mmCIF file of N, CA and C in Angstrom:
data_model
loop_
_atom_site.group_PDB
_atom_site.id
_atom_site.type_symbol
_atom_site.label_atom_id
_atom_site.label_comp_id
_atom_site.label_asym_id
_atom_site.label_seq_id
_atom_site.Cartn_x
_atom_site.Cartn_y
_atom_site.Cartn_z
ATOM 1 N N UNK A 1 99.627 128.493 91.298
ATOM 2 C CA UNK A 1 100.784 128.631 92.161
ATOM 3 C C UNK A 1 101.354 130.023 91.946
ATOM 4 N N UNK A 2 101.693 130.656 93.032
ATOM 5 C CA UNK A 2 102.295 131.983 92.984
ATOM 6 C C UNK A 2 103.698 131.909 93.545
ATOM 7 N N UNK A 3 104.651 132.501 92.826
ATOM 8 C CA UNK A 3 106.035 132.543 93.289
ATOM 9 C C UNK A 3 106.508 133.980 93.185
ATOM 10 N N UNK A 4 107.001 134.501 94.285
ATOM 11 C CA UNK A 4 107.528 135.864 94.292
ATOM 12 C C UNK A 4 109.006 135.843 94.646
ATOM 13 N N UNK A 5 109.784 136.582 93.886
ATOM 14 C CA UNK A 5 111.201 136.703 94.149
ATOM 15 C C UNK A 5 111.591 138.175 94.148
ATOM 16 N N UNK A 6 112.479 138.518 95.021
ATOM 17 C CA UNK A 6 113.078 139.840 95.011
ATOM 18 C C UNK A 6 114.558 139.622 94.750
ATOM 19 N N UNK A 7 114.992 139.996 93.542
ATOM 20 C CA UNK A 7 116.347 139.663 93.121
ATOM 21 C C UNK A 7 117.055 140.902 92.617
ATOM 22 N N UNK A 8 118.306 141.018 93.013
ATOM 23 C CA UNK A 8 119.166 142.050 92.460
ATOM 24 C C UNK A 8 119.702 141.515 91.134
ATOM 25 N N UNK A 9 119.243 142.076 90.017
ATOM 26 C CA UNK A 9 119.637 141.531 88.709
ATOM 27 C C UNK A 9 121.127 141.738 88.415
ATOM 28 N N UNK A 10 121.774 142.524 89.226
ATOM 29 C CA UNK A 10 123.212 142.707 89.056
ATOM 30 C C UNK A 10 124.017 141.628 89.780
ATOM 31 N N UNK A 11 123.346 140.883 90.661
ATOM 32 C CA UNK A 11 123.995 139.796 91.390
ATOM 33 C C UNK A 11 123.819 138.507 90.588
ATOM 34 N N UNK A 12 124.817 138.159 89.805
ATOM 35 C CA UNK A 12 124.739 137.025 88.887
ATOM 36 C C UNK A 12 124.456 135.715 89.598
ATOM 37 N N UNK A 13 125.101 135.484 90.720
ATOM 38 C CA UNK A 13 124.909 134.230 91.443
ATOM 39 C C UNK A 13 123.486 134.123 91.992
ATOM 40 N N UNK A 14 122.983 135.204 92.512
ATOM 41 C CA UNK A 14 121.614 135.205 93.036
ATOM 42 C C UNK A 14 120.613 134.973 91.897
ATOM 43 N N UNK A 15 120.849 135.605 90.780
ATOM 44 C CA UNK A 15 119.978 135.438 89.616
ATOM 45 C C UNK A 15 120.016 133.997 89.105
ATOM 46 N N UNK A 16 121.205 133.403 89.064
ATOM 47 C CA UNK A 16 121.335 132.001 88.644
ATOM 48 C C UNK A 16 120.563 131.087 89.585
ATOM 49 N N UNK A 17 120.631 131.371 90.872
ATOM 50 C CA UNK A 17 119.934 130.559 91.867
ATOM 51 C C UNK A 17 118.418 130.635 91.673
ATOM 52 N N UNK A 18 117.901 131.822 91.423
ATOM 53 C CA UNK A 18 116.466 132.001 91.204
ATOM 54 C C UNK A 18 116.030 131.284 89.924
ATOM 55 N N UNK A 19 116.804 131.402 88.880
ATOM 56 C CA UNK A 19 116.486 130.736 87.617
ATOM 57 C C UNK A 19 116.472 129.224 87.812
ATOM 58 N N UNK A 20 117.437 128.709 88.544
ATOM 59 C CA UNK A 20 117.491 127.268 88.810
ATOM 60 C C UNK A 20 116.247 126.819 89.569
ATOM 61 N N UNK A 21 115.846 127.581 90.562
ATOM 62 C CA UNK A 21 114.652 127.254 91.339
ATOM 63 C C UNK A 21 113.406 127.261 90.459
ATOM 64 N N UNK A 22 113.276 128.264 89.610
ATOM 65 C CA UNK A 22 112.123 128.338 88.714
ATOM 66 C C UNK A 22 112.090 127.165 87.741
ATOM 67 N N UNK A 23 113.236 126.792 87.226
ATOM 68 C CA UNK A 23 113.299 125.643 86.318
ATOM 69 C C UNK A 23 112.910 124.351 87.020
ATOM 70 N N UNK A 24 113.299 124.209 88.274
ATOM 71 C CA UNK A 24 112.918 123.029 89.054
ATOM 72 C C UNK A 24 111.404 122.990 89.264
ATOM 73 N N UNK A 25 110.819 124.143 89.556
ATOM 74 C CA UNK A 25 109.371 124.224 89.741
ATOM 75 C C UNK A 25 108.657 123.846 88.445
ATOM 76 N N UNK A 26 109.144 124.372 87.332
ATOM 77 C CA UNK A 26 108.535 124.055 86.035
ATOM 78 C C UNK A 26 108.652 122.571 85.718
ATOM 79 N N UNK A 27 109.776 121.960 86.024
ATOM 80 C CA UNK A 27 109.983 120.533 85.765
ATOM 81 C C UNK A 27 109.030 119.690 86.603
ATOM 82 N N UNK A 28 108.864 120.053 87.856
ATOM 83 C CA UNK A 28 107.953 119.323 88.734
ATOM 84 C C UNK A 28 106.527 119.430 88.207
ATOM 85 N N UNK A 29 106.109 120.632 87.809
ATOM 86 C CA UNK A 29 104.753 120.824 87.305
ATOM 87 C C UNK A 29 104.545 120.109 85.979
ATOM 88 N N UNK A 30 105.583 119.999 85.173
ATOM 89 C CA UNK A 30 105.465 119.299 83.900
ATOM 90 C C UNK A 30 105.322 117.798 84.130
ATOM 91 N N UNK A 31 106.031 117.288 85.111
ATOM 92 C CA UNK A 31 105.982 115.853 85.389
ATOM 93 C C UNK A 31 104.669 115.457 86.062
ATOM 94 N N UNK A 32 104.138 116.319 86.896
ATOM 95 C CA UNK A 32 102.917 116.020 87.631
ATOM 96 C C UNK A 32 101.794 116.966 87.191
ATOM 97 N N UNK A 33 101.106 116.633 86.120
ATOM 98 C CA UNK A 33 100.036 117.518 85.636
ATOM 99 C C UNK A 33 98.840 117.537 86.595
ATOM 100 N N UNK A 34 98.045 118.575 86.472
ATOM 101 C CA UNK A 34 96.811 118.641 87.253
ATOM 102 C C UNK A 34 95.837 117.608 86.707
ATOM 103 N N UNK A 35 94.816 117.294 87.487
ATOM 104 C CA UNK A 35 93.841 116.310 87.014
ATOM 105 C C UNK A 35 93.104 116.822 85.776
ATOM 106 N N UNK A 36 92.979 118.140 85.641
ATOM 107 C CA UNK A 36 92.342 118.716 84.444
ATOM 108 C C UNK A 36 93.140 118.423 83.181
ATOM 109 N N UNK A 37 94.441 118.299 83.316
ATOM 110 C CA UNK A 37 95.311 118.054 82.163
ATOM 111 C C UNK A 37 95.414 116.570 81.800
ATOM 112 N N UNK A 38 94.738 115.729 82.539
ATOM 113 C CA UNK A 38 94.888 114.289 82.341
ATOM 114 C C UNK A 38 93.875 113.688 81.365
ATOM 115 N N UNK A 39 93.037 114.502 80.759
ATOM 116 C CA UNK A 39 92.043 114.036 79.780
ATOM 117 C C UNK A 39 91.143 112.940 80.335
ATOM 118 N N UNK A 40 90.600 113.188 81.510
ATOM 119 C CA UNK A 40 89.701 112.233 82.157
ATOM 120 C C UNK A 40 88.254 112.563 81.816
ATOM 121 N N UNK A 41 87.381 111.577 81.992
ATOM 122 C CA UNK A 41 85.960 111.838 81.809
ATOM 123 C C UNK A 41 85.492 112.791 82.897
ATOM 124 N N UNK A 42 84.358 113.417 82.644
ATOM 125 C CA UNK A 42 83.811 114.379 83.605
ATOM 126 C C UNK A 42 83.551 113.698 84.949
ATOM 127 N N UNK A 43 83.038 112.491 84.922
ATOM 128 C CA UNK A 43 82.743 111.764 86.167
ATOM 129 C C UNK A 43 84.012 111.550 86.990
ATOM 130 N N UNK A 44 85.071 111.048 86.346
ATOM 131 C CA UNK A 44 86.326 110.799 87.060
ATOM 132 C C UNK A 44 86.919 112.110 87.569
ATOM 133 N N UNK A 45 86.921 113.120 86.723
ATOM 134 C CA UNK A 45 87.495 114.415 87.096
ATOM 135 C C UNK A 45 86.758 115.018 88.282
ATOM 136 N N UNK A 46 85.432 115.051 88.204
ATOM 137 C CA UNK A 46 84.654 115.637 89.307
ATOM 138 C C UNK A 46 84.804 114.851 90.599
ATOM 139 N N UNK A 47 84.843 113.541 90.500
ATOM 140 C CA UNK A 47 85.010 112.708 91.705
ATOM 141 C C UNK A 47 86.338 113.012 92.383
ATOM 142 N N UNK A 48 87.404 113.110 91.588
ATOM 143 C CA UNK A 48 88.724 113.408 92.150
ATOM 144 C C UNK A 48 88.754 114.797 92.778
ATOM 145 N N UNK A 49 88.249 115.786 92.062
ATOM 146 C CA UNK A 49 88.262 117.156 92.558
ATOM 147 C C UNK A 49 87.434 117.292 93.829
ATOM 148 N N UNK A 50 86.260 116.662 93.851
ATOM 149 C CA UNK A 50 85.407 116.730 95.048
ATOM 150 C C UNK A 50 86.046 116.055 96.253
ATOM 151 N N UNK A 51 86.914 115.107 95.994
ATOM 152 C CA UNK A 51 87.621 114.392 97.070
ATOM 153 C C UNK A 51 88.890 115.137 97.496
ATOM 154 N N UNK A 52 89.237 116.209 96.775
ATOM 155 C CA UNK A 52 90.407 117.016 97.128
ATOM 156 C C UNK A 52 91.678 116.633 96.384
ATOM 157 N N UNK A 53 91.552 115.782 95.376
ATOM 158 C CA UNK A 53 92.713 115.380 94.575
ATOM 159 C C UNK A 53 92.821 116.343 93.410
ATOM 160 N N UNK A 54 93.908 117.115 93.397
ATOM 161 C CA UNK A 54 94.044 118.178 92.398
ATOM 162 C C UNK A 54 95.089 117.886 91.330
ATOM 163 N N UNK A 55 96.022 117.006 91.632
ATOM 164 C CA UNK A 55 97.078 116.747 90.650
ATOM 165 C C UNK A 55 97.476 115.279 90.647
ATOM 166 N N UNK A 56 98.212 114.926 89.622
ATOM 167 C CA UNK A 56 98.698 113.550 89.535
ATOM 168 C C UNK A 56 99.675 113.263 90.668
ATOM 169 N N UNK A 57 100.279 114.290 91.217
ATOM 170 C CA UNK A 57 101.159 114.109 92.381
ATOM 171 C C UNK A 57 100.360 113.535 93.557
ATOM 172 N N UNK A 58 99.129 113.999 93.724
ATOM 173 C CA UNK A 58 98.258 113.449 94.765
ATOM 174 C C UNK A 58 97.907 111.996 94.448
ATOM 175 N N UNK A 59 97.653 111.711 93.182
ATOM 176 C CA UNK A 59 97.235 110.367 92.765
ATOM 177 C C UNK A 59 98.308 109.307 92.971
ATOM 178 N N UNK A 60 99.559 109.630 92.661
ATOM 179 C CA UNK A 60 100.612 108.614 92.743
ATOM 180 C C UNK A 60 100.903 108.186 94.181
ATOM 181 N N UNK A 61 100.382 108.915 95.141
ATOM 182 C CA UNK A 61 100.542 108.546 96.548
ATOM 183 C C UNK A 61 99.485 107.531 96.979
ATOM 184 N N UNK A 62 98.479 107.332 96.113
ATOM 185 C CA UNK A 62 97.355 106.468 96.453
ATOM 186 C C UNK A 62 97.456 105.104 95.788
ATOM 187 N N UNK A 63 96.784 104.119 96.399
ATOM 188 C CA UNK A 63 96.696 102.784 95.824
ATOM 189 C C UNK A 63 95.331 102.632 95.149
ATOM 190 N N UNK A 64 95.202 101.629 94.310
ATOM 191 C CA UNK A 64 93.935 101.324 93.657
ATOM 192 C C UNK A 64 92.831 101.224 94.705
ATOM 193 N N UNK A 65 93.121 100.534 95.794
ATOM 194 C CA UNK A 65 92.150 100.332 96.866
ATOM 195 C C UNK A 65 91.739 101.647 97.512
ATOM 196 N N UNK A 66 92.671 102.591 97.617
ATOM 197 C CA UNK A 66 92.355 103.905 98.185
ATOM 198 C C UNK A 66 91.336 104.632 97.313
ATOM 199 N N UNK A 67 91.513 104.509 96.002
ATOM 200 C CA UNK A 67 90.606 105.192 95.079
ATOM 201 C C UNK A 67 89.205 104.575 95.103
ATOM 202 N N UNK A 68 89.104 103.309 95.437
ATOM 203 C CA UNK A 68 87.784 102.684 95.545
ATOM 204 C C UNK A 68 86.938 103.352 96.628
ATOM 205 N N UNK A 69 87.585 103.995 97.598
ATOM 206 C CA UNK A 69 86.874 104.678 98.678
ATOM 207 C C UNK A 69 86.361 106.062 98.264
ATOM 208 N N UNK A 70 86.790 106.539 97.104
ATOM 209 C CA UNK A 70 86.352 107.859 96.627
ATOM 210 C C UNK A 70 84.908 107.724 96.125
ATOM 211 N N UNK A 71 83.996 108.540 96.669
ATOM 212 C CA UNK A 71 82.598 108.465 96.230
ATOM 213 C C UNK A 71 82.451 108.650 94.715
ATOM 214 N N UNK A 72 81.579 107.850 94.112
ATOM 215 C CA UNK A 72 81.259 107.898 92.674
ATOM 216 C C UNK A 72 82.416 107.511 91.763
ATOM 217 N N UNK A 73 83.432 106.874 92.313
ATOM 218 C CA UNK A 73 84.582 106.465 91.508
ATOM 219 C C UNK A 73 84.659 104.943 91.532
ATOM 220 N N UNK A 74 84.259 104.321 90.435
ATOM 221 C CA UNK A 74 84.278 102.867 90.355
ATOM 222 C C UNK A 74 85.519 102.354 89.664
ATOM 223 N N UNK A 75 85.555 101.064 89.465
ATOM 224 C CA UNK A 75 86.718 100.420 88.833
ATOM 225 C C UNK A 75 86.989 100.944 87.429
ATOM 226 N N UNK A 76 85.931 101.194 86.680
ATOM 227 C CA UNK A 76 86.111 101.696 85.311
ATOM 228 C C UNK A 76 86.834 103.050 85.324
ATOM 229 N N UNK A 77 86.407 103.949 86.197
ATOM 230 C CA UNK A 77 87.067 105.261 86.308
ATOM 231 C C UNK A 77 88.501 105.120 86.796
ATOM 232 N N UNK A 78 88.717 104.209 87.730
ATOM 233 C CA UNK A 78 90.073 104.018 88.264
ATOM 234 C C UNK A 78 90.988 103.466 87.174
ATOM 235 N N UNK A 79 90.473 102.553 86.360
ATOM 236 C CA UNK A 79 91.270 102.045 85.230
ATOM 237 C C UNK A 79 91.592 103.163 84.251
ATOM 238 N N UNK A 80 90.633 104.050 84.044
ATOM 239 C CA UNK A 80 90.843 105.221 83.175
ATOM 240 C C UNK A 80 91.944 106.119 83.754
ATOM 241 N N UNK A 81 91.911 106.325 85.054
ATOM 242 C CA UNK A 81 92.920 107.155 85.728
ATOM 243 C C UNK A 81 94.302 106.509 85.594
ATOM 244 N N UNK A 82 94.360 105.198 85.800
ATOM 245 C CA UNK A 82 95.642 104.492 85.662
ATOM 246 C C UNK A 82 96.182 104.625 84.244
ATOM 247 N N UNK A 83 95.311 104.517 83.269
ATOM 248 C CA UNK A 83 95.730 104.637 81.873
ATOM 249 C C UNK A 83 96.272 106.039 81.591
ATOM 250 N N UNK A 84 95.587 107.040 82.119
ATOM 251 C CA UNK A 84 96.042 108.414 81.927
ATOM 252 C C UNK A 84 97.379 108.660 82.618
ATOM 253 N N UNK A 85 97.557 108.104 83.820
ATOM 254 C CA UNK A 85 98.835 108.246 84.527
ATOM 255 C C UNK A 85 99.969 107.638 83.709
ATOM 256 N N UNK A 86 99.702 106.502 83.063
ATOM 257 C CA UNK A 86 100.724 105.853 82.232
ATOM 258 C C UNK A 86 101.178 106.765 81.099
ATOM 259 N N UNK A 87 100.248 107.563 80.575
ATOM 260 C CA UNK A 87 100.601 108.511 79.506
ATOM 261 C C UNK A 87 101.666 109.505 79.958
ATOM 262 N N UNK A 88 101.739 109.728 81.267
ATOM 263 C CA UNK A 88 102.726 110.648 81.838
ATOM 264 C C UNK A 88 103.862 109.898 82.528
ATOM 265 N N UNK A 89 103.970 108.594 82.252
ATOM 266 C CA UNK A 89 104.979 107.737 82.879
ATOM 267 C C UNK A 89 104.863 107.728 84.395
ATOM 268 N N UNK A 90 103.634 107.718 84.872
ATOM 269 C CA UNK A 90 103.347 107.678 86.312
ATOM 270 C C UNK A 90 102.451 106.488 86.594
ATOM 271 N N UNK A 91 102.353 106.104 87.865
ATOM 272 C CA UNK A 91 101.455 105.020 88.250
ATOM 273 C C UNK A 91 101.022 105.190 89.689
ATOM 274 N N UNK A 92 99.939 104.495 90.018
ATOM 275 C CA UNK A 92 99.453 104.510 91.396
ATOM 276 C C UNK A 92 100.469 103.796 92.296
ATOM 277 N N UNK A 93 100.411 104.121 93.564
ATOM 278 C CA UNK A 93 101.291 103.484 94.532
ATOM 279 C C UNK A 93 101.000 101.991 94.579
ATOM 280 N N UNK A 94 102.043 101.189 94.641
ATOM 281 C CA UNK A 94 101.885 99.748 94.738
ATOM 282 C C UNK A 94 101.562 99.056 93.428
ATOM 283 N N UNK A 95 101.610 99.767 92.322
ATOM 284 C CA UNK A 95 101.297 99.163 91.022
ATOM 285 C C UNK A 95 102.534 98.993 90.193
#
């Protein structure tokens, strides 16, 4: 992710606003790790990435049944994904 800001460092209010925005971005990224950060097996990781799922934010929008449609992703991998999501206090939709 790339974020560019043009800020007058003498403008305290503008600087506070930019800092607040950056902190919000960091909080969102901390809460929703990428699939690489989820400690998944190579099979689960590659299946998700090949399907276009890049972060846990993408995963929490999906249901167990949705993941069954992902090529090469069986119930065992989906259970592994659910377990990893729990480590981040997240879960699949409808669970």
